[in-house]
PDB file of C-alpha atoms in Angstrom:
ATOM      1  CA  PHE A 999       1.986   3.867 -15.776  1.00  0.00           C
ATOM      2  CA  ASP A1000       4.725   5.814 -17.469  1.00  0.00           C
ATOM      3  CA  ASN A1001       7.851   5.468 -15.364  1.00  0.00           C
ATOM      4  CA  ASP A1002       9.667   2.370 -16.592  1.00  0.00           C
ATOM      5  CA  PRO A1003      13.435   2.861 -16.321  1.00  0.00           C
ATOM      6  CA  THR A1004      14.007   0.379 -19.157  1.00  0.00           C
ATOM      7  CA  LYS A1005      12.191   2.748 -21.534  1.00  0.00           C
ATOM      8  CA  VAL A1006      14.409   5.623 -20.429  1.00  0.00           C
ATOM      9  CA  VAL A1007      17.563   3.550 -20.925  1.00  0.00           C
ATOM     10  CA  SER A1008      16.472   2.205 -24.320  1.00  0.00           C
ATOM     11  CA  ASN A1009      15.780   5.782 -25.460  1.00  0.00           C
ATOM     12  CA  ILE A1010      19.269   6.852 -24.358  1.00  0.00           C
ATOM     13  CA  ARG A1011      21.095   3.891 -25.894  1.00  0.00           C
ATOM     14  CA  LYS A1012      22.361   4.396 -29.407  1.00  0.00           C
ATOM     15  CA  ASP A1013      21.268   0.910 -30.493  1.00  0.00           C
ATOM     16  CA  GLY A1014      17.741   1.344 -29.065  1.00  0.00           C
ATOM     17  CA  LYS A1015      17.818  -2.067 -27.401  1.00  0.00           C
ATOM     18  CA  LYS A1016      15.778  -2.521 -24.273  1.00  0.00           C
ATOM     19  CA  PRO A1017      17.832  -3.529 -21.232  1.00  0.00           C
ATOM     20  CA  ALA A1018      16.902  -6.588 -19.216  1.00  0.00           C
ATOM     21  CA  ALA A1019      14.611  -5.882 -16.286  1.00  0.00           C
ATOM     22  CA  LEU A1020      15.281  -8.213 -13.371  1.00  0.00           C
ATOM     23  CA  ILE A1021      13.360  -8.668 -10.131  1.00  0.00           C
ATOM     24  CA  ALA A1022      14.704 -10.105  -6.903  1.00  0.00           C
ATOM     25  CA  ASP A1023      11.936 -12.240  -5.416  1.00  0.00           C
ATOM     26  CA  THR A1024      12.569 -12.308  -1.680  1.00  0.00           C
ATOM     27  CA  THR A1025       9.091 -13.472  -0.669  1.00  0.00           C
ATOM     28  CA  THR A1026      10.507 -16.811   0.473  1.00  0.00           C
ATOM     29  CA  ALA A1027      13.681 -17.903   2.259  1.00  0.00           C
ATOM     30  CA  ASN A1028      15.006 -19.083  -1.121  1.00  0.00           C
ATOM     31  CA  ALA A1029      15.387 -15.709  -2.887  1.00  0.00           C
ATOM     32  CA  GLN A1030      15.507 -15.815  -6.678  1.00  0.00           C
ATOM     33  CA  VAL A1031      16.239 -13.348  -9.442  1.00  0.00           C
ATOM     34  CA  ARG A1032      13.853 -13.486 -12.398  1.00  0.00           C
ATOM     35  CA  SER A1033      13.180 -11.441 -15.476  1.00  0.00           C
ATOM     36  CA  LEU A1034      10.301  -9.023 -15.084  1.00  0.00           C
ATOM     37  CA  SER A1035       8.259 -11.005 -17.633  1.00  0.00           C
ATOM     38  CA  ALA A1036       8.850 -14.241 -15.726  1.00  0.00           C
ATOM     39  CA  GLN A1037       7.844 -12.573 -12.462  1.00  0.00           C
ATOM     40  CA  VAL A1038       4.646 -11.199 -14.023  1.00  0.00           C
ATOM     41  CA  ARG A1039       3.809 -14.688 -15.339  1.00  0.00           C
ATOM     42  CA  LEU A1040       4.445 -16.187 -11.908  1.00  0.00           C
ATOM     43  CA  ASP A1041       2.394 -13.530 -10.140  1.00  0.00           C
ATOM     44  CA  SER A1042      -0.451 -13.973 -12.620  1.00  0.00           C
ATOM     45  CA  ARG A1043      -0.530 -17.719 -12.089  1.00  0.00           C
ATOM     46  CA  THR A1044      -0.293 -17.543  -8.309  1.00  0.00           C
ATOM     47  CA  LYS A1045      -2.836 -14.753  -7.832  1.00  0.00           C
ATOM     48  CA  LEU A1046      -4.957 -13.443 -10.705  1.00  0.00           C
ATOM     49  CA  LEU A1047      -5.428 -16.811 -12.438  1.00  0.00           C
ATOM     50  CA  ASN A1048      -5.340 -19.008  -9.338  1.00  0.00           C
ATOM     51  CA  PRO A1049      -8.745 -20.486  -8.381  1.00  0.00           C
ATOM     52  CA  LYS A1050      -7.843 -20.413  -4.672  1.00  0.00           C
ATOM     53  CA  PHE A1051      -7.115 -16.691  -4.900  1.00  0.00           C
ATOM     54  CA  TYR A1052     -10.159 -15.655  -6.896  1.00  0.00           C
ATOM     55  CA  GLU A1053     -12.595 -17.906  -5.032  1.00  0.00           C
ATOM     56  CA  ALA A1054     -11.424 -16.478  -1.697  1.00  0.00           C
ATOM     57  CA  SER A1055     -11.665 -12.972  -3.153  1.00  0.00           C
ATOM     58  CA  LEU A1056     -15.174 -13.607  -4.455  1.00  0.00           C
ATOM     59  CA  LYS A1057     -16.245 -14.893  -1.044  1.00  0.00           C
ATOM     60  CA  ALA A1058     -14.995 -11.625   0.459  1.00  0.00           C
ATOM     61  CA  GLY A1059     -17.621  -9.787  -1.607  1.00  0.00           C
ATOM     62  CA  TYR A1060     -17.277  -6.126  -2.498  1.00  0.00           C
ATOM     63  CA  GLU A1061     -13.680  -5.710  -1.341  1.00  0.00           C
ATOM     64  CA  GLY A1062     -12.568  -9.039  -2.837  1.00  0.00           C
ATOM     65  CA  VAL A1063     -13.904  -8.120  -6.271  1.00  0.00           C
ATOM     66  CA  ARG A1064     -12.137  -4.768  -5.987  1.00  0.00           C
ATOM     67  CA  GLU A1065      -8.900  -6.645  -5.241  1.00  0.00           C
ATOM     68  CA  ILE A1066      -9.320  -8.808  -8.363  1.00  0.00           C
ATOM     69  CA  SER A1067      -9.942  -5.729 -10.500  1.00  0.00           C
ATOM     70  CA  LYS A1068      -6.955  -3.958  -8.943  1.00  0.00           C
ATOM     71  CA  ARG A1069      -4.683  -6.913  -9.757  1.00  0.00           C
ATOM     72  CA  MET A1070      -5.884  -6.790 -13.371  1.00  0.00           C
ATOM     73  CA  ARG A1071      -5.100  -3.081 -13.501  1.00  0.00           C
ATOM     74  CA  PHE A1072      -1.621  -3.636 -12.057  1.00  0.00           C
ATOM     75  CA  THR A1073      -1.034  -6.343 -14.662  1.00  0.00           C
ATOM     76  CA  PHE A1074      -2.020  -3.873 -17.357  1.00  0.00           C
ATOM     77  CA  GLY A1075       0.452  -1.438 -15.811  1.00  0.00           C
ATOM     78  CA  TRP A1076       3.250  -3.931 -16.474  1.00  0.00           C
ATOM     79  CA  SER A1077       2.131  -3.964 -20.113  1.00  0.00           C
ATOM     80  CA  THR A1078       2.166  -0.212 -20.495  1.00  0.00           C
ATOM     81  CA  THR A1079       5.412   0.450 -18.653  1.00  0.00           C
ATOM     82  CA  ALA A1080       7.540  -2.540 -19.569  1.00  0.00           C
ATOM     83  CA  ASP A1081       5.609  -4.580 -22.158  1.00  0.00           C
ATOM     84  CA  ALA A1082       6.111  -7.498 -19.757  1.00  0.00           C
ATOM     85  CA  VAL A1083       2.741  -9.286 -19.976  1.00  0.00           C
ATOM     86  CA  ASP A1084       2.175 -12.273 -22.238  1.00  0.00           C
ATOM     87  CA  ASN A1085      -1.047 -12.413 -24.234  1.00  0.00           C
ATOM     88  CA  PHE A1086      -2.106 -15.602 -22.442  1.00  0.00           C
ATOM     89  CA  VAL A1087      -2.473 -13.671 -19.170  1.00  0.00           C
ATOM     90  CA  TYR A1088      -5.193 -11.471 -20.675  1.00  0.00           C
ATOM     91  CA  GLU A1089      -6.791 -14.415 -22.483  1.00  0.00           C
ATOM     92  CA  ASP A1090      -6.876 -16.580 -19.363  1.00  0.00           C
ATOM     93  CA  ALA A1091      -8.155 -13.719 -17.203  1.00  0.00           C
ATOM     94  CA  ASN A1092     -10.889 -13.033 -19.763  1.00  0.00           C
ATOM     95  CA  GLU A1093     -11.759 -16.727 -19.777  1.00  0.00           C
ATOM     96  CA  THR A1094     -11.890 -16.798 -15.974  1.00  0.00           C
ATOM     97  CA  TYR A1095     -13.672 -13.558 -15.121  1.00  0.00           C
ATOM     98  CA  ILE A1096     -15.748 -12.621 -18.157  1.00  0.00           C
ATOM     99  CA  LYS A1097     -16.559 -15.778 -20.111  1.00  0.00           C
ATOM    100  CA  ASP A1098     -17.384 -17.769 -16.985  1.00  0.00           C
ATOM    101  CA  GLU A1099     -20.956 -16.582 -16.431  1.00  0.00           C
ATOM    102  CA  ASP A1100     -21.044 -17.698 -12.797  1.00  0.00           C
ATOM    103  CA  ILE A1101     -17.921 -15.758 -11.837  1.00  0.00           C
ATOM    104  CA  LYS A1102     -18.943 -12.733 -13.878  1.00  0.00           C
ATOM    105  CA  ASP A1103     -22.381 -12.701 -12.238  1.00  0.00           C
ATOM    106  CA  ARG A1104     -20.885 -13.020  -8.758  1.00  0.00           C
ATOM    107  CA  MET A1105     -18.593 -10.087  -9.472  1.00  0.00           C
ATOM    108  CA  LEU A1106     -21.451  -8.060 -10.940  1.00  0.00           C
ATOM    109  CA  LYS A1107     -23.598  -8.708  -7.882  1.00  0.00           C
ATOM    110  CA  SER A1108     -20.844  -7.915  -5.345  1.00  0.00           C
ATOM    111  CA  ASN A1109     -19.180  -4.916  -6.978  1.00  0.00           C
ATOM    112  CA  PRO A1110     -20.340  -3.780 -10.431  1.00  0.00           C
ATOM    113  CA  ASP A1111     -17.985  -0.780 -10.328  1.00  0.00           C
ATOM    114  CA  ALA A1112     -14.924  -3.006  -9.969  1.00  0.00           C
ATOM    115  CA  LEU A1113     -16.121  -5.360 -12.709  1.00  0.00           C
ATOM    116  CA  ARG A1114     -16.695  -2.368 -14.991  1.00  0.00           C
ATOM    117  CA  ASP A1115     -13.152  -1.163 -14.241  1.00  0.00           C
ATOM    118  CA  MET A1116     -11.831  -4.619 -15.096  1.00  0.00           C
ATOM    119  CA  VAL A1117     -13.739  -4.628 -18.396  1.00  0.00           C
ATOM    120  CA  GLN A1118     -12.333  -1.183 -19.194  1.00  0.00           C
ATOM    121  CA  THR A1119      -8.849  -2.528 -18.520  1.00  0.00           C
ATOM    122  CA  PHE A1120      -9.375  -5.412 -20.957  1.00  0.00           C
ATOM    123  CA  LEU A1121     -10.710  -3.055 -23.632  1.00  0.00           C
ATOM    124  CA  GLU A1122      -7.845  -0.615 -23.124  1.00  0.00           C
ATOM    125  CA  ALA A1123      -5.267  -3.416 -23.263  1.00  0.00           C
ATOM    126  CA  ASN A1124      -6.713  -4.474 -26.602  1.00  0.00           C
ATOM    127  CA  ALA A1125      -7.009  -0.928 -27.969  1.00  0.00           C
ATOM    128  CA  LYS A1126      -3.366  -0.195 -27.117  1.00  0.00           C
ATOM    129  CA  GLY A1127      -2.110  -3.420 -28.675  1.00  0.00           C
ATOM    130  CA  TYR A1128      -1.144  -5.281 -25.494  1.00  0.00           C
ATOM    131  CA  TRP A1129      -3.811  -7.970 -25.895  1.00  0.00           C
ATOM    132  CA  GLU A1130      -4.782  -9.659 -29.134  1.00  0.00           C
ATOM    133  CA  THR A1131      -8.189 -11.292 -29.037  1.00  0.00           C
ATOM    134  CA  ASP A1132     -11.142 -11.965 -31.290  1.00  0.00           C
ATOM    135  CA  GLU A1133     -14.161  -9.783 -31.995  1.00  0.00           C
ATOM    136  CA  GLU A1134     -16.422 -12.147 -30.062  1.00  0.00           C
ATOM    137  CA  ASN A1135     -14.493 -11.425 -26.845  1.00  0.00           C
ATOM    138  CA  LEU A1136     -14.575  -7.688 -27.501  1.00  0.00           C
ATOM    139  CA  GLU A1137     -18.330  -7.755 -28.110  1.00  0.00           C
ATOM    140  CA  ARG A1138     -18.854  -9.779 -24.920  1.00  0.00           C
ATOM    141  CA  LEU A1139     -16.785  -7.232 -22.993  1.00  0.00           C
ATOM    142  CA  LYS A1140     -18.901  -4.383 -24.349  1.00  0.00           C
ATOM    143  CA  ASP A1141     -22.055  -6.256 -23.324  1.00  0.00           C
ATOM    144  CA  VAL A1142     -20.685  -6.867 -19.820  1.00  0.00           C
ATOM    145  CA  TYR A1143     -19.714  -3.205 -19.590  1.00  0.00           C
ATOM    146  CA  GLN A1144     -23.317  -2.258 -20.381  1.00  0.00           C
ATOM    147  CA  GLU A1145     -24.555  -4.779 -17.813  1.00  0.00           C
ATOM    148  CA  CYS A1146     -22.371  -3.101 -15.205  1.00  0.00           C
ATOM    149  CA  GLU A1147     -23.613   0.342 -16.171  1.00  0.00           C
ATOM    150  CA  ASP A1148     -27.222  -0.825 -15.917  1.00  0.00           C
ATOM    151  CA  ARG A1149     -26.598  -2.325 -12.472  1.00  0.00           C
ATOM    152  CA  ILE A1150     -24.806   0.804 -11.250  1.00  0.00           C
ATOM    153  CA  GLU A1151     -27.526   3.086 -12.578  1.00  0.00           C
ATOM    154  CA  GLY A1152     -30.310   0.853 -11.255  1.00  0.00           C
ATOM    155  CA  VAL A1153     -31.735   0.108 -14.693  1.00  0.00           C
ATOM    156  CA  ASP A1154     -33.844  -3.041 -14.766  1.00  0.00           C
ATOM    157  CA  PHE A1155     -35.291  -3.953 -18.147  1.00  0.00           C
ATOM    158  CA  MET A1156     -36.942  -7.048 -16.688  1.00  0.00           C
ATOM    159  CA  ALA A1157     -39.288  -5.073 -14.387  1.00  0.00           C
TER     160      ALA A1157
END
């Protein structure tokens, strides 16, 4: 995630200002041009944070959970390359996939590797300053990470 042209241009410019990044959305007959940040918000709401999307993905099992995790990673990529992700996207995704015990457990059961990757993405986003959250969320993420590791390694403390 290191090839954002806006970073190159802002480094070349004498004033250091970041140029506007615009996206042409041609996914419908009514094409629209949006800022990159607006497009990331729209994509987050229509996919990553959309109950229809994540419920269908969860029903798909292993591959669906991988798709959710991949979308989270791509979202993080927009943070690292263009700083184009609002804090609410991470907060809402954390609320949806980690804090919601039912969803977290379904993901853990279907694909613990993908859930672990998602947790790593959240922790990295926080560590690099792209997501501001409280210590309680960070501790929960660390606990979920350990849960994933235990599941992957076949550790069962209840046996």
